Amino acid sequence: MKTVNRLAKTKCSLVEIFMSRPTSIETRLAVTLSVLAGEHEHGFYAQLERETGVSAQRWRKVERGLQRPTADMIEAAAKKWPQYVLWITTGITFAEVGQIRPALNEYRKVPRDKPWTSKYMKARVALLDYCLKNGIDEEFVKEGDVPSPILEAIGSSRKMCIKETLASFDDPSLNWEVFDNNPNDEECSAELIRLPNFIPNEHKKD
């Protein structure tokens, strides 16, 4: 219940949490921050501040619903977690191509991360940032214009990204993970059983 308890402190209602349907960019970003912060023992927001240039205090306020995310925060989150971009901005996922949502709670099916797809998207973001800072047109990059590690990262991860995506379309089980946990709280359990993706252990197939 750790994730659920932390999420309950955001503006996202329990119904939104359990149904995986936060209803706005504001709440979806708050949920993303809450889930990821909950996965780290200490220092999540300090590290996020170092990586994005956005103060830890502002990120915390967004998580707690005390501040609406600004354009620079949404852009920073998109670059930091490109696998969540579609979900944060629209509320939908496309797991086959690596566009997933965070694991909102441990009792429902959760999209599996596509590591090579995430690496490819982050490498493309690095390329774009470099080009913008150096006045280079990203669509017409020539050898020598950009540091080779960026181009090498794009080339290697792109090949694996394509393989990963094709495999995901061929085998849908690669896209989702279903947890076996049952909630301890009886009231919570009764609520979850009514949700479409929740399957009690006794009804699961071996």
mmCIF file of N, CA and C in Angstrom, residues 42-170:
data_model
loop_
_atom_site.group_PDB
_atom_site.id
_atom_site.type_symbol
_atom_site.label_atom_id
_atom_site.label_comp_id
_atom_site.label_asym_id
_atom_site.label_seq_id
_atom_site.Cartn_x
_atom_site.Cartn_y
_atom_site.Cartn_z
ATOM 1 N N HIS A 42 15.660 8.168 -0.531
ATOM 2 C CA HIS A 42 15.992 9.560 -0.208
ATOM 3 C C HIS A 42 16.581 10.245 -1.439
ATOM 4 N N GLY A 43 16.484 11.556 -1.463
ATOM 5 C CA GLY A 43 17.216 12.348 -2.442
ATOM 6 C C GLY A 43 16.610 12.446 -3.821
ATOM 7 N N PHE A 44 15.371 11.985 -4.006
ATOM 8 C CA PHE A 44 14.779 12.001 -5.342
ATOM 9 C C PHE A 44 14.677 13.424 -5.885
ATOM 10 N N TYR A 45 14.125 14.326 -5.081
ATOM 11 C CA TYR A 45 13.896 15.684 -5.580
ATOM 12 C C TYR A 45 15.187 16.485 -5.694
ATOM 13 N N ALA A 46 16.154 16.218 -4.834
ATOM 14 C CA ALA A 46 17.452 16.887 -4.952
ATOM 15 C C ALA A 46 18.123 16.494 -6.264
ATOM 16 N N GLN A 47 18.052 15.201 -6.603
ATOM 17 C CA GLN A 47 18.626 14.724 -7.857
ATOM 18 C C GLN A 47 17.874 15.295 -9.052
ATOM 19 N N LEU A 48 16.548 15.354 -8.927
ATOM 20 C CA LEU A 48 15.736 15.898 -10.018
ATOM 21 C C LEU A 48 16.061 17.366 -10.263
ATOM 22 N N GLU A 49 16.308 18.098 -9.196
ATOM 23 C CA GLU A 49 16.693 19.512 -9.333
ATOM 24 C C GLU A 49 18.019 19.632 -10.073
ATOM 25 N N ARG A 50 18.990 18.781 -9.728
ATOM 26 C CA ARG A 50 20.291 18.837 -10.402
ATOM 27 C C ARG A 50 20.165 18.514 -11.887
ATOM 28 N N GLU A 51 19.290 17.599 -12.223
ATOM 29 C CA GLU A 51 19.188 17.153 -13.614
ATOM 30 C C GLU A 51 18.336 18.071 -14.476
ATOM 31 N N THR A 52 17.378 18.771 -13.873
ATOM 32 C CA THR A 52 16.438 19.568 -14.669
ATOM 33 C C THR A 52 16.605 21.072 -14.512
ATOM 34 N N GLY A 53 17.276 21.505 -13.427
ATOM 35 C CA GLY A 53 17.392 22.930 -13.177
ATOM 36 C C GLY A 53 16.154 23.532 -12.543
ATOM 37 N N VAL A 54 15.156 22.706 -12.279
ATOM 38 C CA VAL A 54 13.925 23.146 -11.610
ATOM 39 C C VAL A 54 14.056 22.802 -10.132
ATOM 40 N N SER A 55 13.749 23.742 -9.261
ATOM 41 C CA SER A 55 13.993 23.537 -7.841
ATOM 42 C C SER A 55 13.187 22.373 -7.273
ATOM 43 N N ALA A 56 13.784 21.703 -6.303
ATOM 44 C CA ALA A 56 13.112 20.582 -5.636
ATOM 45 C C ALA A 56 11.804 21.038 -5.003
ATOM 46 N N GLN A 57 11.781 22.248 -4.489
ATOM 47 C CA GLN A 57 10.579 22.760 -3.836
ATOM 48 C C GLN A 57 9.408 22.854 -4.824
ATOM 49 N N ARG A 58 9.706 23.303 -6.033
ATOM 50 C CA ARG A 58 8.638 23.406 -7.048
ATOM 51 C C ARG A 58 8.117 22.031 -7.426
ATOM 52 N N TRP A 59 9.000 21.043 -7.577
ATOM 53 C CA TRP A 59 8.554 19.687 -7.903
ATOM 54 C C TRP A 59 7.675 19.134 -6.784
ATOM 55 N N ARG A 60 8.089 19.351 -5.548
ATOM 56 C CA ARG A 60 7.301 18.850 -4.405
ATOM 57 C C ARG A 60 5.915 19.492 -4.382
ATOM 58 N N LYS A 61 5.851 20.772 -4.675
ATOM 59 C CA LYS A 61 4.561 21.463 -4.676
ATOM 60 C C LYS A 61 3.634 20.904 -5.755
ATOM 61 N N VAL A 62 4.200 20.555 -6.899
ATOM 62 C CA VAL A 62 3.391 19.957 -7.962
ATOM 63 C C VAL A 62 2.861 18.597 -7.506
ATOM 64 N N GLU A 63 3.721 17.790 -6.894
ATOM 65 C CA GLU A 63 3.275 16.479 -6.418
ATOM 66 C C GLU A 63 2.120 16.613 -5.428
ATOM 67 N N ARG A 64 2.203 17.602 -4.553
ATOM 68 C CA ARG A 64 1.193 17.759 -3.502
ATOM 69 C C ARG A 64 -0.026 18.571 -3.948
ATOM 70 N N GLY A 65 -0.024 18.998 -5.213
ATOM 71 C CA GLY A 65 -1.157 19.753 -5.708
ATOM 72 C C GLY A 65 -1.189 21.189 -5.243
ATOM 73 N N LEU A 66 -0.047 21.709 -4.803
ATOM 74 C CA LEU A 66 0.021 23.084 -4.309
ATOM 75 C C LEU A 66 0.432 24.070 -5.397
ATOM 76 N N GLN A 67 0.849 23.540 -6.537
ATOM 77 C CA GLN A 67 1.268 24.382 -7.655
ATOM 78 C C GLN A 67 0.956 23.676 -8.953
ATOM 79 N N ARG A 68 0.485 24.423 -9.927
ATOM 80 C CA ARG A 68 0.276 23.848 -11.254
ATOM 81 C C ARG A 68 1.621 23.768 -11.972
ATOM 82 N N PRO A 69 1.877 22.687 -12.698
ATOM 83 C CA PRO A 69 3.161 22.580 -13.416
ATOM 84 C C PRO A 69 3.253 23.625 -14.513
ATOM 85 N N THR A 70 4.405 24.228 -14.633
ATOM 86 C CA THR A 70 4.643 25.219 -15.675
ATOM 87 C C THR A 70 5.205 24.527 -16.914
ATOM 88 N N ALA A 71 5.284 25.308 -17.997
ATOM 89 C CA ALA A 71 5.761 24.734 -19.261
ATOM 90 C C ALA A 71 7.162 24.161 -19.120
ATOM 91 N N ASP A 72 8.038 24.841 -18.369
ATOM 92 C CA ASP A 72 9.409 24.343 -18.229
ATOM 93 C C ASP A 72 9.448 23.042 -17.438
ATOM 94 N N MET A 73 8.527 22.864 -16.513
ATOM 95 C CA MET A 73 8.481 21.635 -15.728
ATOM 96 C C MET A 73 7.973 20.474 -16.583
ATOM 97 N N ILE A 74 6.951 20.726 -17.395
ATOM 98 C CA ILE A 74 6.424 19.675 -18.269
ATOM 99 C C ILE A 74 7.486 19.253 -19.282
ATOM 100 N N GLU A 75 8.208 20.242 -19.833
ATOM 101 C CA GLU A 75 9.281 19.923 -20.788
ATOM 102 C C GLU A 75 10.382 19.120 -20.108
ATOM 103 N N ALA A 76 10.752 19.521 -18.886
ATOM 104 C CA ALA A 76 11.803 18.808 -18.150
ATOM 105 C C ALA A 76 11.380 17.381 -17.850
ATOM 106 N N ALA A 77 10.119 17.188 -17.454
ATOM 107 C CA ALA A 77 9.619 15.842 -17.161
ATOM 108 C C ALA A 77 9.603 14.988 -18.429
ATOM 109 N N ALA A 78 9.230 15.597 -19.556
ATOM 110 C CA ALA A 78 9.181 14.864 -20.823
ATOM 111 C C ALA A 78 10.568 14.396 -21.244
ATOM 112 N N LYS A 79 11.573 15.224 -21.014
ATOM 113 C CA LYS A 79 12.943 14.845 -21.373
ATOM 114 C C LYS A 79 13.512 13.819 -20.396
ATOM 115 N N LYS A 80 13.122 13.929 -19.147
ATOM 116 C CA LYS A 80 13.615 13.014 -18.124
ATOM 117 C C LYS A 80 12.992 11.637 -18.265
ATOM 118 N N TRP A 81 11.674 11.593 -18.535
ATOM 119 C CA TRP A 81 10.944 10.327 -18.635
ATOM 120 C C TRP A 81 10.164 10.274 -19.948
ATOM 121 N N PRO A 82 10.853 10.141 -21.089
ATOM 122 C CA PRO A 82 10.159 10.159 -22.383
ATOM 123 C C PRO A 82 9.146 9.036 -22.537
ATOM 124 N N GLN A 83 9.317 7.937 -21.761
ATOM 125 C CA GLN A 83 8.374 6.827 -21.859
ATOM 126 C C GLN A 83 6.996 7.181 -21.300
ATOM 127 N N TYR A 84 6.909 8.284 -20.528
ATOM 128 C CA TYR A 84 5.631 8.684 -19.937
ATOM 129 C C TYR A 84 4.999 9.885 -20.644
ATOM 130 N N VAL A 85 5.627 10.389 -21.704
ATOM 131 C CA VAL A 85 5.174 11.627 -22.343
ATOM 132 C C VAL A 85 3.720 11.533 -22.809
ATOM 133 N N LEU A 86 3.396 10.484 -23.528
ATOM 134 C CA LEU A 86 2.039 10.361 -24.074
ATOM 135 C C LEU A 86 1.009 10.284 -22.960
ATOM 136 N N TRP A 87 1.323 9.526 -21.917
ATOM 137 C CA TRP A 87 0.367 9.375 -20.819
ATOM 138 C C TRP A 87 0.197 10.676 -20.044
ATOM 139 N N ILE A 88 1.301 11.357 -19.739
ATOM 140 C CA ILE A 88 1.202 12.608 -18.987
ATOM 141 C C ILE A 88 0.388 13.639 -19.757
ATOM 142 N N THR A 89 0.608 13.731 -21.058
ATOM 143 C CA THR A 89 -0.037 14.796 -21.837
ATOM 144 C C THR A 89 -1.438 14.453 -22.308
ATOM 145 N N THR A 90 -1.738 13.172 -22.500
ATOM 146 C CA THR A 90 -3.053 12.809 -23.049
ATOM 147 C C THR A 90 -3.854 11.850 -22.177
ATOM 148 N N GLY A 91 -3.166 11.099 -21.315
ATOM 149 C CA GLY A 91 -3.859 10.114 -20.490
ATOM 150 C C GLY A 91 -3.974 8.741 -21.116
ATOM 151 N N ILE A 92 -3.410 8.551 -22.314
ATOM 152 C CA ILE A 92 -3.464 7.236 -22.949
ATOM 153 C C ILE A 92 -2.063 6.643 -23.032
ATOM 154 N N THR A 93 -2.001 5.332 -23.246
ATOM 155 C CA THR A 93 -0.717 4.649 -23.398
ATOM 156 C C THR A 93 -0.660 3.949 -24.743
ATOM 157 N N PHE A 94 0.537 3.627 -25.173
ATOM 158 C CA PHE A 94 0.763 2.826 -26.382
ATOM 159 C C PHE A 94 1.959 1.950 -26.061
ATOM 160 N N ALA A 95 1.695 0.928 -25.242
ATOM 161 C CA ALA A 95 2.777 0.125 -24.671
ATOM 162 C C ALA A 95 3.653 -0.523 -25.734
ATOM 163 N N GLU A 96 3.073 -0.858 -26.877
ATOM 164 C CA GLU A 96 3.846 -1.545 -27.915
ATOM 165 C C GLU A 96 5.023 -0.714 -28.413
ATOM 166 N N VAL A 97 4.900 0.602 -28.350
ATOM 167 C CA VAL A 97 6.002 1.458 -28.812
ATOM 168 C C VAL A 97 6.682 2.161 -27.637
ATOM 169 N N GLY A 98 6.476 1.630 -26.424
ATOM 170 C CA GLY A 98 7.202 2.133 -25.271
ATOM 171 C C GLY A 98 6.588 3.323 -24.585
ATOM 172 N N GLN A 99 5.364 3.727 -24.992
ATOM 173 C CA GLN A 99 4.690 4.842 -24.328
ATOM 174 C C GLN A 99 3.777 4.274 -23.246
ATOM 175 N N ILE A 100 4.253 4.338 -22.002
ATOM 176 C CA ILE A 100 3.574 3.669 -20.905
ATOM 177 C C ILE A 100 3.211 4.676 -19.810
ATOM 178 N N ARG A 101 2.640 4.172 -18.733
ATOM 179 C CA ARG A 101 2.354 4.991 -17.559
ATOM 180 C C ARG A 101 3.097 4.403 -16.366
ATOM 181 N N PRO A 102 3.238 5.188 -15.294
ATOM 182 C CA PRO A 102 3.873 4.630 -14.091
ATOM 183 C C PRO A 102 2.997 3.531 -13.494
ATOM 184 N N ALA A 103 3.600 2.740 -12.612
ATOM 185 C CA ALA A 103 2.852 1.692 -11.903
ATOM 186 C C ALA A 103 2.055 2.349 -10.786
ATOM 187 N N LEU A 104 0.795 2.666 -11.056
ATOM 188 C CA LEU A 104 0.011 3.455 -10.109
ATOM 189 C C LEU A 104 -0.277 2.709 -8.820
ATOM 190 N N ASN A 105 -0.475 1.417 -8.880
ATOM 191 C CA ASN A 105 -0.572 0.634 -7.650
ATOM 192 C C ASN A 105 -0.208 -0.796 -7.982
ATOM 193 N N GLU A 106 0.061 -1.569 -6.942
ATOM 194 C CA GLU A 106 0.620 -2.904 -7.145
ATOM 195 C C GLU A 106 -0.424 -3.990 -7.325
ATOM 196 N N TYR A 107 -1.685 -3.621 -7.544
ATOM 197 C CA TYR A 107 -2.746 -4.621 -7.615
ATOM 198 C C TYR A 107 -3.369 -4.729 -9.002
ATOM 199 N N ARG A 108 -2.864 -3.973 -9.967
ATOM 200 C CA ARG A 108 -3.432 -4.010 -11.305
ATOM 201 C C ARG A 108 -2.324 -4.273 -12.319
ATOM 202 N N LYS A 109 -2.711 -4.521 -13.547
ATOM 203 C CA LYS A 109 -1.673 -4.769 -14.545
ATOM 204 C C LYS A 109 -0.920 -3.470 -14.822
ATOM 205 N N VAL A 110 0.363 -3.611 -15.061
ATOM 206 C CA VAL A 110 1.255 -2.464 -15.208
ATOM 207 C C VAL A 110 2.020 -2.606 -16.523
ATOM 208 N N PRO A 111 2.145 -1.528 -17.295
ATOM 209 C CA PRO A 111 2.917 -1.610 -18.533
ATOM 210 C C PRO A 111 4.382 -1.910 -18.251
ATOM 211 N N ARG A 112 4.963 -2.783 -19.057
ATOM 212 C CA ARG A 112 6.396 -3.060 -18.923
ATOM 213 C C ARG A 112 7.193 -1.984 -19.656
ATOM 214 N N ASP A 113 8.259 -1.558 -19.041
ATOM 215 C CA ASP A 113 9.134 -0.577 -19.672
ATOM 216 C C ASP A 113 9.856 -1.223 -20.843
ATOM 217 N N LYS A 114 10.101 -0.439 -21.882
ATOM 218 C CA LYS A 114 10.886 -0.889 -23.027
ATOM 219 C C LYS A 114 12.245 -0.196 -22.924
ATOM 220 N N PRO A 115 13.247 -0.849 -22.329
ATOM 221 C CA PRO A 115 14.514 -0.168 -22.031
ATOM 222 C C PRO A 115 15.218 0.406 -23.247
ATOM 223 N N TRP A 116 15.217 -0.331 -24.368
ATOM 224 C CA TRP A 116 15.909 0.188 -25.547
ATOM 225 C C TRP A 116 15.145 1.341 -26.183
ATOM 226 N N THR A 117 13.828 1.280 -26.119
ATOM 227 C CA THR A 117 13.017 2.378 -26.639
ATOM 228 C C THR A 117 13.235 3.636 -25.817
ATOM 229 N N SER A 118 13.309 3.475 -24.497
ATOM 230 C CA SER A 118 13.576 4.626 -23.623
ATOM 231 C C SER A 118 14.960 5.208 -23.900
ATOM 232 N N LYS A 119 15.959 4.329 -24.100
ATOM 233 C CA LYS A 119 17.317 4.806 -24.399
ATOM 234 C C LYS A 119 17.344 5.567 -25.723
ATOM 235 N N TYR A 120 16.615 5.056 -26.704
ATOM 236 C CA TYR A 120 16.575 5.726 -28.006
ATOM 237 C C TYR A 120 15.947 7.115 -27.882
ATOM 238 N N MET A 121 14.820 7.207 -27.160
ATOM 239 C CA MET A 121 14.150 8.498 -27.006
ATOM 240 C C MET A 121 15.039 9.484 -26.256
ATOM 241 N N LYS A 122 15.746 9.016 -25.227
ATOM 242 C CA LYS A 122 16.628 9.901 -24.471
ATOM 243 C C LYS A 122 17.814 10.350 -25.324
ATOM 244 N N ALA A 123 18.303 9.469 -26.172
ATOM 245 C CA ALA A 123 19.410 9.832 -27.066
ATOM 246 C C ALA A 123 18.958 10.881 -28.079
ATOM 247 N N ARG A 124 17.719 10.742 -28.561
ATOM 248 C CA ARG A 124 17.183 11.743 -29.492
ATOM 249 C C ARG A 124 17.011 13.094 -28.801
ATOM 250 N N VAL A 125 16.585 13.067 -27.548
ATOM 251 C CA VAL A 125 16.454 14.308 -26.780
ATOM 252 C C VAL A 125 17.821 14.961 -26.613
ATOM 253 N N ALA A 126 18.846 14.153 -26.315
ATOM 254 C CA ALA A 126 20.209 14.685 -26.164
ATOM 255 C C ALA A 126 20.686 15.326 -27.458
ATOM 256 N N LEU A 127 20.374 14.689 -28.593
ATOM 257 C CA LEU A 127 20.751 15.238 -29.893
ATOM 258 C C LEU A 127 20.065 16.578 -30.141
ATOM 259 N N LEU A 128 18.767 16.632 -29.871
ATOM 260 C CA LEU A 128 18.028 17.866 -30.090
ATOM 261 C C LEU A 128 18.567 18.997 -29.207
ATOM 262 N N ASP A 129 18.826 18.696 -27.943
ATOM 263 C CA ASP A 129 19.362 19.710 -27.034
ATOM 264 C C ASP A 129 20.692 20.251 -27.541
ATOM 265 N N TYR A 130 21.560 19.338 -27.990
ATOM 266 C CA TYR A 130 22.871 19.756 -28.489
ATOM 267 C C TYR A 130 22.717 20.643 -29.723
ATOM 268 N N CYS A 131 21.833 20.234 -30.617
ATOM 269 C CA CYS A 131 21.635 21.004 -31.851
ATOM 270 C C CYS A 131 21.074 22.397 -31.560
ATOM 271 N N LEU A 132 20.115 22.477 -30.640
ATOM 272 C CA LEU A 132 19.527 23.771 -30.296
ATOM 273 C C LEU A 132 20.569 24.700 -29.673
ATOM 274 N N LYS A 133 21.432 24.149 -28.819
ATOM 275 C CA LYS A 133 22.445 24.971 -28.148
ATOM 276 C C LYS A 133 23.543 25.430 -29.097
ATOM 277 N N ASN A 134 23.739 24.678 -30.201
ATOM 278 C CA ASN A 134 24.853 24.980 -31.105
ATOM 279 C C ASN A 134 24.394 25.439 -32.487
ATOM 280 N N GLY A 135 23.120 25.755 -32.621
ATOM 281 C CA GLY A 135 22.628 26.303 -33.884
ATOM 282 C C GLY A 135 22.697 25.340 -35.053
ATOM 283 N N ILE A 136 22.483 24.056 -34.789
ATOM 284 C CA ILE A 136 22.550 23.034 -35.822
ATOM 285 C C ILE A 136 21.132 22.542 -36.140
ATOM 286 N N ASP A 137 20.845 22.348 -37.412
ATOM 287 C CA ASP A 137 19.545 21.804 -37.810
ATOM 288 C C ASP A 137 19.570 20.291 -37.584
ATOM 289 N N GLU A 138 18.739 19.824 -36.687
ATOM 290 C CA GLU A 138 18.747 18.401 -36.324
ATOM 291 C C GLU A 138 18.501 17.489 -37.522
ATOM 292 N N GLU A 139 17.711 17.947 -38.474
ATOM 293 C CA GLU A 139 17.343 17.103 -39.617
ATOM 294 C C GLU A 139 18.462 16.985 -40.640
ATOM 295 N N PHE A 140 19.493 17.823 -40.499
ATOM 296 C CA PHE A 140 20.590 17.794 -41.482
ATOM 297 C C PHE A 140 21.944 17.682 -40.780
ATOM 298 N N VAL A 141 21.998 16.854 -39.755
ATOM 299 C CA VAL A 141 23.246 16.663 -39.019
ATOM 300 C C VAL A 141 24.239 15.886 -39.867
ATOM 301 N N LYS A 142 25.465 16.386 -39.941
ATOM 302 C CA LYS A 142 26.526 15.715 -40.669
ATOM 303 C C LYS A 142 27.543 15.180 -39.677
ATOM 304 N N GLU A 143 28.328 14.210 -40.120
ATOM 305 C CA GLU A 143 29.370 13.652 -39.271
ATOM 306 C C GLU A 143 30.346 14.755 -38.867
ATOM 307 N N GLY A 144 30.613 14.835 -37.592
ATOM 308 C CA GLY A 144 31.492 15.888 -37.090
ATOM 309 C C GLY A 144 30.744 17.051 -36.478
ATOM 310 N N ASP A 145 29.445 17.178 -36.801
ATOM 311 C CA ASP A 145 28.640 18.258 -36.226
ATOM 312 C C ASP A 145 28.317 18.009 -34.756
ATOM 313 N N VAL A 146 28.179 16.735 -34.421
ATOM 314 C CA VAL A 146 27.704 16.339 -33.096
ATOM 315 C C VAL A 146 28.697 15.341 -32.497
ATOM 316 N N PRO A 147 28.945 15.391 -31.181
ATOM 317 C CA PRO A 147 29.843 14.402 -30.554
ATOM 318 C C PRO A 147 29.421 12.980 -30.899
ATOM 319 N N SER A 148 30.405 12.163 -31.246
ATOM 320 C CA SER A 148 30.106 10.798 -31.701
ATOM 321 C C SER A 148 29.341 9.959 -30.681
ATOM 322 N N PRO A 149 29.554 10.113 -29.352
ATOM 323 C CA PRO A 149 28.777 9.279 -28.419
ATOM 324 C C PRO A 149 27.267 9.443 -28.560
ATOM 325 N N ILE A 150 26.814 10.664 -28.894
ATOM 326 C CA ILE A 150 25.373 10.878 -29.074
ATOM 327 C C ILE A 150 24.875 10.113 -30.288
ATOM 328 N N LEU A 151 25.593 10.233 -31.412
ATOM 329 C CA LEU A 151 25.172 9.552 -32.636
ATOM 330 C C LEU A 151 25.269 8.036 -32.485
ATOM 331 N N GLU A 152 26.297 7.577 -31.784
ATOM 332 C CA GLU A 152 26.448 6.140 -31.559
ATOM 333 C C GLU A 152 25.319 5.606 -30.686
ATOM 334 N N ALA A 153 24.934 6.390 -29.691
ATOM 335 C CA ALA A 153 23.835 5.977 -28.821
ATOM 336 C C ALA A 153 22.529 5.884 -29.598
ATOM 337 N N ILE A 154 22.324 6.833 -30.499
ATOM 338 C CA ILE A 154 21.111 6.802 -31.326
ATOM 339 C C ILE A 154 21.128 5.599 -32.249
ATOM 340 N N GLY A 155 22.265 5.368 -32.896
ATOM 341 C CA GLY A 155 22.350 4.260 -33.852
ATOM 342 C C GLY A 155 22.150 2.904 -33.202
ATOM 343 N N SER A 156 22.821 2.658 -32.086
ATOM 344 C CA SER A 156 22.725 1.347 -31.429
ATOM 345 C C SER A 156 21.356 1.124 -30.804
ATOM 346 N N SER A 157 20.819 2.146 -30.141
ATOM 347 C CA SER A 157 19.536 1.970 -29.470
ATOM 348 C C SER A 157 18.384 1.905 -30.467
ATOM 349 N N ARG A 158 18.537 2.565 -31.625
ATOM 350 C CA ARG A 158 17.465 2.537 -32.627
ATOM 351 C C ARG A 158 17.252 1.115 -33.147
ATOM 352 N N LYS A 159 18.337 0.421 -33.405
ATOM 353 C CA LYS A 159 18.214 -0.950 -33.911
ATOM 354 C C LYS A 159 17.502 -1.840 -32.899
ATOM 355 N N MET A 160 17.881 -1.726 -31.633
ATOM 356 C CA MET A 160 17.256 -2.543 -30.592
ATOM 357 C C MET A 160 15.832 -2.099 -30.319
ATOM 358 N N CYS A 161 15.592 -0.804 -30.464
ATOM 359 C CA CYS A 161 14.240 -0.265 -30.284
ATOM 360 C C CYS A 161 13.282 -0.879 -31.291
ATOM 361 N N ILE A 162 13.732 -0.996 -32.544
ATOM 362 C CA ILE A 162 12.895 -1.596 -33.590
ATOM 363 C C ILE A 162 12.609 -3.058 -33.270
ATOM 364 N N LYS A 163 13.630 -3.798 -32.852
ATOM 365 C CA LYS A 163 13.436 -5.205 -32.499
ATOM 366 C C LYS A 163 12.471 -5.340 -31.317
ATOM 367 N N GLU A 164 12.649 -4.464 -30.327
ATOM 368 C CA GLU A 164 11.808 -4.472 -29.138
ATOM 369 C C GLU A 164 10.351 -4.221 -29.505
ATOM 370 N N THR A 165 10.125 -3.257 -30.385
ATOM 371 C CA THR A 165 8.765 -2.902 -30.786
ATOM 372 C C THR A 165 8.110 -4.030 -31.568
ATOM 373 N N LEU A 166 8.840 -4.600 -32.522
ATOM 374 C CA LEU A 166 8.291 -5.701 -33.314
ATOM 375 C C LEU A 166 7.932 -6.895 -32.429
ATOM 376 N N ALA A 167 8.812 -7.200 -31.464
ATOM 377 C CA ALA A 167 8.535 -8.305 -30.548
ATOM 378 C C ALA A 167 7.296 -8.022 -29.714
ATOM 379 N N SER A 168 7.086 -6.768 -29.348
ATOM 380 C CA SER A 168 5.936 -6.398 -28.530
ATOM 381 C C SER A 168 4.626 -6.565 -29.283
ATOM 382 N N PHE A 169 4.650 -6.296 -30.577
ATOM 383 C CA PHE A 169 3.445 -6.497 -31.381
ATOM 384 C C PHE A 169 3.180 -7.986 -31.582
ATOM 385 N N ASP A 170 4.244 -8.771 -31.706
ATOM 386 C CA ASP A 170 4.086 -10.214 -31.909
ATOM 387 C C ASP A 170 3.629 -10.923 -30.640
#
